[in-house]
XYZ file of C-alpha atoms in Angstrom:
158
model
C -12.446 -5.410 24.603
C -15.207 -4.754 23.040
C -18.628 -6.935 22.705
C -17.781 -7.341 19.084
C -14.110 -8.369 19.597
C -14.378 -10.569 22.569
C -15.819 -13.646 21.051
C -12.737 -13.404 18.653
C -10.096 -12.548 21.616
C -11.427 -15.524 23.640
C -11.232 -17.878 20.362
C -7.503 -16.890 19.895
C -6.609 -17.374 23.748
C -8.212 -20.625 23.534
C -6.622 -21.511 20.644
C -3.331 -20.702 22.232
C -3.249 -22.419 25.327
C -4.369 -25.445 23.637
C -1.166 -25.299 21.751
C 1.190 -24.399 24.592
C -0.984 -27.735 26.455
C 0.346 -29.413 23.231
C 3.701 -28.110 23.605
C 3.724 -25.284 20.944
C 4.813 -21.908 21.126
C 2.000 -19.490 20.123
C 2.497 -17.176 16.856
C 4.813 -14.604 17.097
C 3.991 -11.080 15.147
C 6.999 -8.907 14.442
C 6.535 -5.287 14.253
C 9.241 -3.259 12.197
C 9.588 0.298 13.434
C 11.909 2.629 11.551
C 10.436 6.208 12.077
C 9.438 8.697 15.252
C 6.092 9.219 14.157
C 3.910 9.249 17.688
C 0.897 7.340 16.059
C 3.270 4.591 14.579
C 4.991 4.420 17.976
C 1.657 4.512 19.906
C 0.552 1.756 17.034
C 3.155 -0.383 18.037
C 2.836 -0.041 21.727
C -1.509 -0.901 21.253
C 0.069 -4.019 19.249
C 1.973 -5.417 21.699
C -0.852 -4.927 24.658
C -3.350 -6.345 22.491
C -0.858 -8.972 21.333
C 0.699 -10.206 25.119
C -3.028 -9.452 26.582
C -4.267 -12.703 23.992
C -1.449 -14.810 24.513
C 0.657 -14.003 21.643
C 4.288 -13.429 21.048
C 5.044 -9.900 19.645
C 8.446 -8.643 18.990
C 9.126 -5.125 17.975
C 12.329 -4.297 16.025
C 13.280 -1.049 15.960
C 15.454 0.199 12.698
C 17.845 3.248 13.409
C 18.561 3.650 9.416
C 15.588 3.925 6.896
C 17.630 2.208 4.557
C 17.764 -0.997 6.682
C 13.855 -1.993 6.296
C 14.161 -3.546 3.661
C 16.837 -6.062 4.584
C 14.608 -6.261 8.313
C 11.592 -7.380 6.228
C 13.353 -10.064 3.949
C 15.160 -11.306 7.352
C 11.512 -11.537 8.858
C 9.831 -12.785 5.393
C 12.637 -16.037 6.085
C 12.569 -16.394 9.473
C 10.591 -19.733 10.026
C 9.966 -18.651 13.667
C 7.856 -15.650 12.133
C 3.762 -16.121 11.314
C 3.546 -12.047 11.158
C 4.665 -8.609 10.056
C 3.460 -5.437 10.163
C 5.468 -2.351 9.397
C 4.761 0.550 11.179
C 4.201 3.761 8.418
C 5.282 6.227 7.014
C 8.889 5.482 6.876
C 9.550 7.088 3.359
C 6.416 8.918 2.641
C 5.954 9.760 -0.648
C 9.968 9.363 -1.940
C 9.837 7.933 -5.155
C 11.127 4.747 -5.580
C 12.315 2.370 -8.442
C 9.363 0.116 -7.749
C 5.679 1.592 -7.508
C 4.905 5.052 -6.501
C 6.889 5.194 -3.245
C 9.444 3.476 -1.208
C 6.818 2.602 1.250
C 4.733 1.071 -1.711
C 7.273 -0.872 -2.208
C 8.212 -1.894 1.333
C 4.375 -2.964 1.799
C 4.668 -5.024 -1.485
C 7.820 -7.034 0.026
C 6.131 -7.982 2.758
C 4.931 -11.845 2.010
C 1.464 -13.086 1.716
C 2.486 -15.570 4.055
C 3.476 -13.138 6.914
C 1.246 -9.882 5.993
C -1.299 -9.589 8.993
C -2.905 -6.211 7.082
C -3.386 -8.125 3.951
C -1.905 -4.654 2.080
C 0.975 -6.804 -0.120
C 0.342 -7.285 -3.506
C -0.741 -10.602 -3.630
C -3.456 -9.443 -1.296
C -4.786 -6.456 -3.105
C -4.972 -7.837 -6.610
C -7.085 -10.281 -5.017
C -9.302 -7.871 -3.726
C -9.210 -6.240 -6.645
C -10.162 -9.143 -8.856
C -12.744 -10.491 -6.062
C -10.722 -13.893 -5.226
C -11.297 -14.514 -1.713
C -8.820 -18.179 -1.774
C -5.344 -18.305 -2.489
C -5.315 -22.154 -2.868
C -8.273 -22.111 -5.870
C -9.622 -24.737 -6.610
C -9.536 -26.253 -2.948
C -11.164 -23.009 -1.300
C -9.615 -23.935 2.632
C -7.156 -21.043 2.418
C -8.794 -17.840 2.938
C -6.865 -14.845 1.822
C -6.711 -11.781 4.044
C -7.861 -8.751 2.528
C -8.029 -5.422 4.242
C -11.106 -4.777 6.038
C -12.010 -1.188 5.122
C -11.780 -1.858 1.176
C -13.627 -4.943 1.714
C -16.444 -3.704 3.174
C -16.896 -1.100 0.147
C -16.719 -4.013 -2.083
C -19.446 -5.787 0.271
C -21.336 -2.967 0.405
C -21.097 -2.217 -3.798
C -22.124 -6.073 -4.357
């Protein structure tokens, strides 16, 4: 790992051991993959090392049928046992879809706040977008997770 990641890699091994001392299973992060695109399968494969290498439970469900994403990612949204997604892109591409600009627009905006690791949903964005960085306002201990790279252009505008 690198310098800048290792503090953070150490933090979440030590926070996982102390809850497998406690009696806990560590989070598990489920990975939907539902194309042959080498970087999403190469993606999914660096997901799992990293995931494994820090402790943490990753499950990777492959989808033979396009069409069955959806249903994967509600069945993942609901599964108590689940703390993470992340679906591995393009599945669609650009096919239109009844809901937002593509199908894969609207597969990232299914994906729950609760369970998005890339913090790409909806609920995410708009928060980006309208610079709330809570999602429990007016308590402030619930930090939402907004994706890095269009953060740090909004960091970098303010």
């Amino acid at each position: 790992a690198s310098v800048v990641a290792q503090p953070f890699r150490d933090e979440i091994k030590a926070k996982v051991a102390a809850m497998k001392k406690e009696g806990v299973e560590p989070p598990l992060l489920v990975g939907l993959l539902a194309n042959k695109d080498p970087a999403a399968i190469k993606y999914a494969e660096w997901t799992g090392r990293a995931c494994r290498n820090d402790g943490l439970r990753y499950e990777l469900r492959i989808i033979d049928d396009p069409i069955n994403v959806e249903s994967a990612l509600m069945d993942a949204n609901d599964d108590p046992r689940v703390h993470g997604i992340i679906v591995y892109y393009p599945i669609f591409g650009q096919q239109e879809s009844f809901s937002g600009t593509s199908q894969d627009d609207y597969l990232r905006d299914t994906v729950s706040h609760k369970c998005d690791v890339e913090g790409l949903c909806h609920t995410y964005r708009t928060n980006l977008y309208r610079n709330v960085r809570y999602l429990d306002y007016p308590i402030n201990e619930q930090k939402c997770l907004l994706p890095c790279t269009a953060l740090s252009c909004v960091k970098i505008l303010e």
